XYZ file of C-alpha atoms in Angstrom:
166
model
C 277.761 204.198 -11.568
C 274.113 203.449 -10.703
C 273.231 199.897 -9.745
C 269.921 198.400 -10.722
C 268.514 196.456 -7.762
C 265.389 195.185 -9.479
C 265.182 191.422 -9.768
C 263.402 189.381 -12.367
C 260.920 186.854 -11.046
C 262.226 183.298 -11.288
C 259.631 182.433 -13.877
C 261.098 184.883 -16.399
C 264.824 184.240 -15.970
C 265.304 182.931 -19.487
C 263.735 183.879 -22.775
C 262.619 180.255 -23.190
C 260.630 180.364 -19.962
C 259.135 183.695 -20.963
C 257.963 182.449 -24.363
C 256.543 179.282 -22.769
C 254.610 181.454 -20.334
C 253.221 183.571 -23.185
C 252.068 180.528 -25.142
C 250.368 179.168 -22.002
C 248.668 182.533 -21.434
C 247.346 182.507 -24.994
C 245.677 179.142 -24.342
C 243.998 180.281 -21.128
C 240.626 181.789 -21.853
C 237.077 182.147 -20.652
C 234.017 181.224 -22.633
C 230.516 182.280 -21.677
C 227.602 180.028 -22.598
C 223.861 180.390 -22.081
C 221.718 177.281 -22.477
C 218.038 178.071 -22.979
C 215.128 175.677 -22.520
C 211.758 176.849 -23.838
C 208.703 175.510 -25.693
C 210.927 174.536 -28.667
C 213.502 172.616 -26.629
C 217.121 173.294 -25.737
C 219.395 175.820 -27.475
C 222.981 176.877 -26.775
C 224.176 180.458 -27.166
C 227.916 181.195 -26.924
C 228.126 184.744 -25.529
C 230.648 187.037 -27.211
C 228.827 190.328 -27.895
C 228.680 193.270 -25.469
C 224.851 193.331 -25.270
C 222.068 190.795 -25.880
C 218.315 191.299 -25.823
C 216.328 188.313 -24.567
C 212.626 187.825 -25.146
C 209.738 186.712 -27.305
C 210.156 189.455 -29.941
C 211.564 188.389 -33.333
C 214.205 191.127 -33.091
C 215.705 189.841 -29.832
C 219.233 188.436 -30.044
C 218.171 185.450 -27.923
C 214.587 184.559 -28.742
C 212.439 182.719 -26.210
C 209.472 180.754 -27.510
C 206.697 180.959 -24.904
C 203.499 182.925 -24.415
C 204.547 183.546 -20.780
C 207.656 185.557 -21.713
C 207.667 189.308 -22.375
C 208.600 190.607 -25.809
C 211.714 192.211 -24.291
C 212.122 190.180 -21.117
C 215.762 190.804 -20.175
C 219.044 192.327 -21.279
C 222.519 190.789 -20.934
C 225.381 193.270 -20.629
C 229.090 192.377 -20.755
C 231.209 194.209 -18.169
C 234.974 194.119 -17.503
C 236.201 192.432 -14.321
C 238.075 194.657 -11.906
C 241.848 194.080 -11.837
C 241.809 192.107 -15.086
C 242.718 193.235 -18.578
C 240.996 190.608 -20.708
C 238.416 189.057 -18.405
C 234.773 190.014 -18.233
C 231.418 188.888 -16.880
C 227.779 189.255 -17.872
C 225.052 191.012 -15.912
C 221.419 190.145 -16.612
C 218.897 192.937 -16.121
C 215.126 192.557 -16.101
C 213.406 194.314 -19.007
C 214.544 196.122 -22.122
C 217.614 198.375 -22.505
C 215.414 201.463 -21.956
C 214.529 200.301 -18.435
C 210.992 198.996 -19.008
C 210.667 195.864 -16.798
C 209.184 192.574 -17.999
C 205.714 191.509 -16.879
C 206.861 188.551 -14.737
C 210.414 189.542 -13.798
C 213.400 187.237 -13.397
C 213.903 184.416 -10.919
C 217.619 183.845 -10.488
C 218.637 180.857 -8.390
C 215.169 180.856 -6.832
C 215.076 184.567 -5.947
C 213.212 187.308 -7.788
C 215.833 189.900 -8.720
C 215.836 193.000 -10.955
C 219.507 192.412 -11.932
C 222.280 189.920 -11.216
C 225.967 189.456 -12.055
C 226.019 185.966 -13.535
C 228.210 183.247 -12.059
C 228.855 179.722 -13.289
C 225.730 177.524 -13.233
C 223.316 180.323 -12.321
C 219.732 179.423 -13.237
C 217.460 182.098 -14.689
C 213.715 181.429 -14.894
C 211.815 183.674 -17.327
C 208.443 181.970 -16.972
C 206.776 178.560 -16.691
C 209.024 175.990 -18.393
C 211.324 178.706 -19.781
C 214.717 178.847 -18.156
C 218.399 179.336 -18.841
C 221.604 178.083 -17.264
C 224.710 180.256 -17.529
C 228.124 178.614 -17.767
C 231.529 180.247 -17.395
C 234.008 177.842 -18.975
C 237.546 178.686 -17.867
C 240.846 177.555 -19.348
C 239.293 176.024 -22.425
C 239.943 176.687 -26.102
C 237.500 179.163 -27.628
C 234.181 177.636 -28.667
C 234.209 176.207 -32.155
C 237.919 175.383 -32.095
C 239.331 171.940 -31.513
C 242.715 170.624 -30.603
C 244.540 169.209 -33.662
C 245.453 166.067 -31.694
C 241.755 165.195 -31.627
C 242.084 164.312 -35.304
C 245.483 162.610 -35.071
C 245.070 159.316 -36.896
C 247.438 156.845 -38.469
C 246.770 155.926 -42.060
C 247.773 152.461 -43.253
C 248.698 151.831 -46.837
C 246.820 148.675 -47.953
C 250.000 147.480 -49.706
C 251.815 147.383 -46.355
C 249.581 144.678 -44.887
C 249.803 141.005 -45.655
C 246.554 139.237 -46.293
C 246.632 135.536 -45.700
C 244.308 133.742 -48.011
C 243.210 130.327 -46.868
């Protein structure tokens, strides 16, 4: 008779604990958000696609409105994090996907860089008065979804209240 000496971690000793852990894992997520400020004001871009083109050109995924920005100023690329199945990050690269750099380059957190792996609250300057802030929102519901309790209200039937007329 062969004995099995493997032990289950304490967290998974019962099926109830295991299912609770799975439901918690489903709620944990990362959302990536790029907030752009340009000549037309402030715009928010939830990042979900694998690649984004950024620039003045009408065909760019994220269009920047400024005469100081190149037509294809930068490219955002989504890359998987090491040692993580479902987590990823974005890298911003100066220029178009073919490798042609922009005229003015990228200033990221005050330093001129050809490429950078974005981290929460990184600031990217594309040109005068054209910038972006990158946000990595962890452990939040996916963008566009709300918690049902946010709309939990109690309705009162008018016939259930007593109006005192004086």
